[in-house]
mmCIF file of C-alpha atoms in Angstrom:
data_model
loop_
_atom_site.group_PDB
_atom_site.id
_atom_site.type_symbol
_atom_site.label_atom_id
_atom_site.label_comp_id
_atom_site.label_asym_id
_atom_site.label_seq_id
_atom_site.Cartn_x
_atom_site.Cartn_y
_atom_site.Cartn_z
ATOM 1 C CA UNK Z 1 0.000 0.000 0.000
ATOM 2 C CA UNK Z 2 1.189 3.497 -0.706
ATOM 3 C CA UNK Z 3 1.899 6.139 1.919
ATOM 4 C CA UNK Z 4 2.699 9.843 1.800
ATOM 5 C CA UNK Z 5 4.935 11.917 4.077
ATOM 6 C CA UNK Z 6 4.841 15.654 4.439
ATOM 7 C CA UNK Z 7 7.646 16.511 6.800
ATOM 8 C CA UNK Z 8 6.841 20.177 7.320
ATOM 9 C CA UNK Z 9 3.752 20.501 9.465
ATOM 10 C CA UNK Z 10 3.818 24.255 9.829
ATOM 11 C CA UNK Z 11 5.742 26.754 7.716
ATOM 12 C CA UNK Z 12 5.885 30.494 8.289
ATOM 13 C CA UNK Z 13 7.192 32.766 5.534
ATOM 14 C CA UNK Z 14 7.278 36.455 4.808
ATOM 15 C CA UNK Z 15 5.672 37.742 1.646
ATOM 16 C CA UNK Z 16 7.932 37.456 -1.427
ATOM 17 C CA UNK Z 17 9.877 34.574 0.093
ATOM 18 C CA UNK Z 18 10.287 31.405 -1.937
ATOM 19 C CA UNK Z 19 8.368 28.299 -0.944
ATOM 20 C CA UNK Z 20 9.174 24.637 -1.136
ATOM 21 C CA UNK Z 21 6.986 22.065 0.591
ATOM 22 C CA UNK Z 22 8.253 18.531 0.753
ATOM 23 C CA UNK Z 23 6.280 15.456 -0.221
ATOM 24 C CA UNK Z 24 7.646 11.929 -0.307
ATOM 25 C CA UNK Z 25 5.710 8.812 -1.084
ATOM 26 C CA UNK Z 26 6.377 5.163 -0.674
ATOM 27 C CA UNK Z 27 5.254 2.884 -3.461
ATOM 28 C CA UNK Z 28 7.363 0.854 -5.836
ATOM 29 C CA UNK Z 29 5.241 1.166 -8.934
ATOM 30 C CA UNK Z 30 3.912 3.904 -11.174
ATOM 31 C CA UNK Z 31 1.994 6.621 -9.376
ATOM 32 C CA UNK Z 32 -0.291 9.553 -9.948
ATOM 33 C CA UNK Z 33 0.483 12.576 -7.767
ATOM 34 C CA UNK Z 34 -1.599 15.514 -6.593
ATOM 35 C CA UNK Z 35 -1.347 18.668 -4.542
ATOM 36 C CA UNK Z 36 -4.539 20.023 -3.007
ATOM 37 C CA UNK Z 37 -4.975 23.260 -1.084
ATOM 38 C CA UNK Z 38 -7.475 24.296 1.552
ATOM 39 C CA UNK Z 39 -7.767 28.060 2.033
ATOM 40 C CA UNK Z 40 -9.290 29.234 5.318
ATOM 41 C CA UNK Z 41 -13.026 28.651 5.250
ATOM 42 C CA UNK Z 42 -12.963 27.102 1.782
ATOM 43 C CA UNK Z 43 -13.210 23.630 0.297
ATOM 44 C CA UNK Z 44 -10.212 21.558 -0.640
ATOM 45 C CA UNK Z 45 -9.289 22.216 -4.261
ATOM 46 C CA UNK Z 46 -6.752 20.874 -6.714
ATOM 47 C CA UNK Z 47 -3.547 22.863 -7.204
ATOM 48 C CA UNK Z 48 -1.881 20.560 -9.693
ATOM 49 C CA UNK Z 49 -1.504 16.925 -10.678
ATOM 50 C CA UNK Z 50 0.982 14.644 -12.352
ATOM 51 C CA UNK Z 51 -0.047 11.562 -14.261
ATOM 52 C CA UNK Z 52 2.723 11.194 -16.844
ATOM 53 C CA UNK Z 53 4.954 13.188 -19.165
ATOM 54 C CA UNK Z 54 6.975 16.247 -18.159
ATOM 55 C CA UNK Z 55 7.932 15.790 -14.497
ATOM 56 C CA UNK Z 56 7.723 19.549 -13.939
ATOM 57 C CA UNK Z 57 4.069 20.353 -13.503
ATOM 58 C CA UNK Z 58 2.586 23.810 -13.387
ATOM 59 C CA UNK Z 59 -0.592 24.507 -11.489
ATOM 60 C CA UNK Z 60 -2.825 27.384 -10.582
ATOM 61 C CA UNK Z 61 -1.704 30.593 -8.862
ATOM 62 C CA UNK Z 62 1.942 30.249 -9.874
ATOM 63 C CA UNK Z 63 2.570 26.935 -8.119
ATOM 64 C CA UNK Z 64 4.631 24.160 -9.638
ATOM 65 C CA UNK Z 65 5.837 20.747 -8.539
ATOM 66 C CA UNK Z 66 8.594 18.465 -9.706
ATOM 67 C CA UNK Z 67 8.293 14.708 -9.741
ATOM 68 C CA UNK Z 68 11.656 13.084 -9.024
ATOM 69 C CA UNK Z 69 11.097 9.366 -9.398
ATOM 70 C CA UNK Z 70 14.486 8.355 -7.994
ATOM 71 C CA UNK Z 71 13.752 10.260 -4.786
ATOM 72 C CA UNK Z 72 10.060 9.307 -4.585
ATOM 73 C CA UNK Z 73 9.357 13.011 -4.203
ATOM 74 C CA UNK Z 74 6.861 15.542 -5.514
ATOM 75 C CA UNK Z 75 7.793 18.833 -3.878
ATOM 76 C CA UNK Z 76 5.641 21.904 -4.296
ATOM 77 C CA UNK Z 77 7.295 25.224 -5.125
ATOM 78 C CA UNK Z 78 6.427 28.848 -5.619
ATOM 79 C CA UNK Z 79 9.088 31.500 -6.244
ATOM 80 C CA UNK Z 80 7.365 34.310 -4.378
ATOM 81 C CA UNK Z 81 4.521 33.750 -1.917
ATOM 82 C CA UNK Z 82 1.727 36.167 -1.145
ATOM 83 C CA UNK Z 83 -0.353 36.624 1.968
ATOM 84 C CA UNK Z 84 -3.253 35.027 0.067
ATOM 85 C CA UNK Z 85 -1.280 31.767 -0.133
ATOM 86 C CA UNK Z 86 -1.913 31.209 3.562
ATOM 87 C CA UNK Z 87 -3.599 27.806 3.581
ATOM 88 C CA UNK Z 88 -3.114 24.127 4.305
ATOM 89 C CA UNK Z 89 -1.491 22.088 1.552
ATOM 90 C CA UNK Z 90 -1.975 18.365 1.052
ATOM 91 C CA UNK Z 91 0.039 16.032 -1.103
ATOM 92 C CA UNK Z 92 -1.713 12.898 -2.372
ATOM 93 C CA UNK Z 93 -0.777 9.792 -4.329
ATOM 94 C CA UNK Z 94 -2.409 6.795 -5.864
ATOM 95 C CA UNK Z 95 -1.072 3.770 -7.678
ATOM 96 C CA UNK Z 96 -1.558 4.194 -11.398
ATOM 97 C CA UNK Z 97 -3.620 1.679 -13.292
ATOM 98 C CA UNK Z 98 -6.794 0.097 -12.060
ATOM 99 C CA UNK Z 99 -8.926 1.985 -9.602
ATOM 100 C CA UNK Z 100 -6.667 2.516 -6.630
ATOM 101 C CA UNK Z 101 -7.593 4.732 -3.721
ATOM 102 C CA UNK Z 102 -5.975 8.127 -3.259
ATOM 103 C CA UNK Z 103 -3.817 8.472 -0.141
ATOM 104 C CA UNK Z 104 -3.309 11.922 1.369
ATOM 105 C CA UNK Z 105 -0.478 13.250 3.484
ATOM 106 C CA UNK Z 106 -1.096 14.886 6.838
ATOM 107 C CA UNK Z 107 -0.872 18.376 5.387
ATOM 108 C CA UNK Z 108 1.371 21.424 5.785
ATOM 109 C CA UNK Z 109 -0.007 24.653 7.177
ATOM 110 C CA UNK Z 110 1.534 27.649 5.481
ATOM 111 C CA UNK Z 111 1.317 31.040 7.112
ATOM 112 C CA UNK Z 112 2.482 34.007 5.074
ATOM 113 C CA UNK Z 113 3.235 37.151 7.027
ATOM 114 C CA UNK Z 114 2.654 40.473 5.234
ATOM 115 C CA UNK W 1 -22.683 23.644 -12.136
ATOM 116 C CA UNK W 2 -23.501 23.275 -8.494
ATOM 117 C CA UNK W 3 -20.682 21.946 -6.349
ATOM 118 C CA UNK W 4 -20.612 18.985 -4.010
ATOM 119 C CA UNK W 5 -23.107 19.428 -1.216
ATOM 120 C CA UNK W 6 -23.107 17.724 2.151
ATOM 121 C CA UNK W 7 -25.796 17.598 4.784
ATOM 122 C CA UNK W 8 -25.950 18.265 7.580
ATOM 123 C CA UNK W 9 -23.062 20.669 8.047
ATOM 124 C CA UNK W 10 -22.852 20.135 11.797
ATOM 125 C CA UNK W 11 -23.888 17.288 14.062
ATOM 126 C CA UNK W 12 -23.601 16.657 17.755
ATOM 127 C CA UNK W 13 -24.177 13.116 18.958
ATOM 128 C CA UNK W 14 -23.475 11.104 22.078
ATOM 129 C CA UNK W 15 -21.473 7.931 22.409
ATOM 130 C CA UNK W 16 -23.314 4.835 21.288
ATOM 131 C CA UNK W 17 -25.621 6.645 18.884
ATOM 132 C CA UNK W 18 -25.506 6.254 15.136
ATOM 133 C CA UNK W 19 -25.337 8.904 12.453
ATOM 134 C CA UNK W 20 -26.006 9.172 8.715
ATOM 135 C CA UNK W 21 -24.290 11.754 6.553
ATOM 136 C CA UNK W 22 -25.354 12.641 3.038
ATOM 137 C CA UNK W 23 -23.462 13.779 -0.034
ATOM 138 C CA UNK W 24 -24.714 14.978 -3.410
ATOM 139 C CA UNK W 25 -21.984 14.960 -6.061
ATOM 140 C CA UNK W 26 -21.565 17.319 -8.955
ATOM 141 C CA UNK W 27 -24.062 16.506 -11.669
ATOM 142 C CA UNK W 28 -22.667 13.856 -13.991
ATOM 143 C CA UNK W 29 -20.058 12.545 -11.548
ATOM 144 C CA UNK W 30 -20.458 8.861 -10.781
ATOM 145 C CA UNK W 31 -17.629 8.583 -8.267
ATOM 146 C CA UNK W 32 -18.042 9.598 -4.636
ATOM 147 C CA UNK W 33 -15.314 9.220 -2.025
ATOM 148 C CA UNK W 34 -15.486 9.805 1.708
ATOM 149 C CA UNK W 35 -12.658 10.976 3.950
ATOM 150 C CA UNK W 36 -12.248 11.600 7.659
ATOM 151 C CA UNK W 37 -10.203 14.711 8.431
ATOM 152 C CA UNK W 38 -8.711 15.270 11.865
ATOM 153 C CA UNK W 39 -5.945 17.634 13.025
ATOM 154 C CA UNK W 40 -2.562 16.008 12.609
ATOM 155 C CA UNK W 41 -3.936 13.012 10.714
ATOM 156 C CA UNK W 42 -4.814 14.692 7.453
ATOM 157 C CA UNK W 43 -7.412 13.000 5.308
ATOM 158 C CA UNK W 44 -8.023 9.338 5.984
ATOM 159 C CA UNK W 45 -9.750 7.483 3.162
ATOM 160 C CA UNK W 46 -12.983 5.763 4.114
ATOM 161 C CA UNK W 47 -14.407 4.440 0.851
ATOM 162 C CA UNK W 48 -15.148 5.213 -2.757
ATOM 163 C CA UNK W 49 -18.321 4.383 -4.620
ATOM 164 C CA UNK W 50 -18.715 4.280 -8.369
ATOM 165 C CA UNK W 51 -22.046 3.634 -10.034
ATOM 166 C CA UNK W 52 -23.529 2.221 -6.809
ATOM 167 C CA UNK W 53 -20.621 -0.186 -6.213
ATOM 168 C CA UNK W 54 -18.012 0.158 -3.501
ATOM 169 C CA UNK W 55 -14.733 0.318 -5.353
ATOM 170 C CA UNK W 56 -12.290 0.791 -2.497
ATOM 171 C CA UNK W 57 -12.385 0.715 1.267
ATOM 172 C CA UNK W 58 -10.002 2.201 3.795
ATOM 173 C CA UNK W 59 -8.844 0.823 7.113
ATOM 174 C CA UNK W 60 -11.813 1.715 9.260
ATOM 175 C CA UNK W 61 -13.864 -0.611 11.447
ATOM 176 C CA UNK W 62 -17.097 -2.097 10.218
ATOM 177 C CA UNK W 63 -19.027 0.561 12.151
ATOM 178 C CA UNK W 64 -18.360 2.786 9.164
ATOM 179 C CA UNK W 65 -20.450 1.934 6.139
ATOM 180 C CA UNK W 66 -21.721 3.647 3.066
ATOM 181 C CA UNK W 67 -23.844 3.310 0.002
ATOM 182 C CA UNK W 68 -24.542 5.051 -3.247
ATOM 183 C CA UNK W 69 -27.848 5.483 -4.965
ATOM 184 C CA UNK W 70 -28.720 5.339 -8.641
ATOM 185 C CA UNK W 71 -28.626 9.138 -8.851
ATOM 186 C CA UNK W 72 -25.011 9.019 -7.509
ATOM 187 C CA UNK W 73 -25.957 10.554 -4.170
ATOM 188 C CA UNK W 74 -24.144 8.824 -1.354
ATOM 189 C CA UNK W 75 -24.628 8.293 2.342
ATOM 190 C CA UNK W 76 -22.256 7.136 4.995
ATOM 191 C CA UNK W 77 -23.320 5.698 8.314
ATOM 192 C CA UNK W 78 -21.423 5.379 11.545
ATOM 193 C CA UNK W 79 -22.934 3.136 14.176
ATOM 194 C CA UNK W 80 -22.122 2.939 17.877
ATOM 195 C CA UNK W 81 -20.319 6.268 17.883
ATOM 196 C CA UNK W 82 -17.113 6.670 19.864
ATOM 197 C CA UNK W 83 -15.444 9.866 21.072
ATOM 198 C CA UNK W 84 -12.658 9.295 18.539
ATOM 199 C CA UNK W 85 -15.130 9.565 15.670
ATOM 200 C CA UNK W 86 -15.309 13.322 16.186
ATOM 201 C CA UNK W 87 -13.971 14.755 12.941
ATOM 202 C CA UNK W 88 -14.745 16.578 9.740
ATOM 203 C CA UNK W 89 -16.141 14.140 7.209
ATOM 204 C CA UNK W 90 -15.462 15.149 3.648
ATOM 205 C CA UNK W 91 -17.127 13.925 0.524
ATOM 206 C CA UNK W 92 -15.537 14.279 -2.889
ATOM 207 C CA UNK W 93 -16.836 13.511 -6.346
ATOM 208 C CA UNK W 94 -14.854 12.879 -9.488
ATOM 209 C CA UNK W 95 -15.733 12.770 -13.170
ATOM 210 C CA UNK W 96 -15.055 10.019 -15.656
ATOM 211 C CA UNK W 97 -13.752 6.822 -14.164
ATOM 212 C CA UNK W 98 -13.276 8.294 -10.721
ATOM 213 C CA UNK W 99 -10.625 9.524 -8.346
ATOM 214 C CA UNK W 100 -7.838 7.286 -9.642
ATOM 215 C CA UNK W 101 -7.819 9.140 -12.946
ATOM 216 C CA UNK W 102 -9.243 12.546 -12.242
ATOM 217 C CA UNK W 103 -9.295 15.528 -9.939
ATOM 218 C CA UNK W 104 -11.602 15.229 -6.963
ATOM 219 C CA UNK W 105 -14.052 18.004 -6.103
ATOM 220 C CA UNK W 106 -14.634 18.340 -2.388
ATOM 221 C CA UNK W 107 -17.673 19.390 -0.442
ATOM 222 C CA UNK W 108 -17.636 21.612 2.662
ATOM 223 C CA UNK W 109 -17.757 18.655 5.012
ATOM 224 C CA UNK W 110 -19.907 17.608 7.934
ATOM 225 C CA UNK W 111 -18.463 18.447 11.343
ATOM 226 C CA UNK W 112 -19.359 15.594 13.697
ATOM 227 C CA UNK W 113 -18.867 16.023 17.425
ATOM 228 C CA UNK W 114 -19.347 13.007 19.678
ATOM 229 C CA UNK W 115 -19.902 13.759 23.357
#
């Protein structure tokens, strides 16, 4: 069974700082990867996803993530954060092929200070 | 298109009672998944239904059950509630062949408090 680790539980950054949130998964086969975001008072929504192809994936609001298969990682990045990026970020994975469940990480709370 | 709706939004129950939560997916979505969200634990997968069939099940006791109707609406039931069942229960729907292949669209959740 797959599992997902998000090592940073709480990150505090100043506006304009660069962001990188770590996500590592454990599964030996081919995977699909997701980042979801939950803004305060809002529903979880998709930021970006990787199914195949270019390992550098661009999402909404200037976010991107890079799939590094050899490191089992799918880190989320943004070059310059804004106060409006304050939210909780969840990495998720599922085994590709068939109809495998999606496993979420425990989330990283990002607080951006103006 | 209307989003995923969940009812009720808030529930307070006592230990030993049972509860039924409801989820209406986005029109046209045949996949509905349920998650339990608690602080520090993230989202724990409960089950996924697709066209009235349970496709996947998470590692929860048999007290947690669900079903899906022909109109894709889904319900989940928790019997003999325990204090540890207090959580936000999220429902998500997905288009096409379901969550394994597509983005999930989440509802606002039902906040269950067990006293």
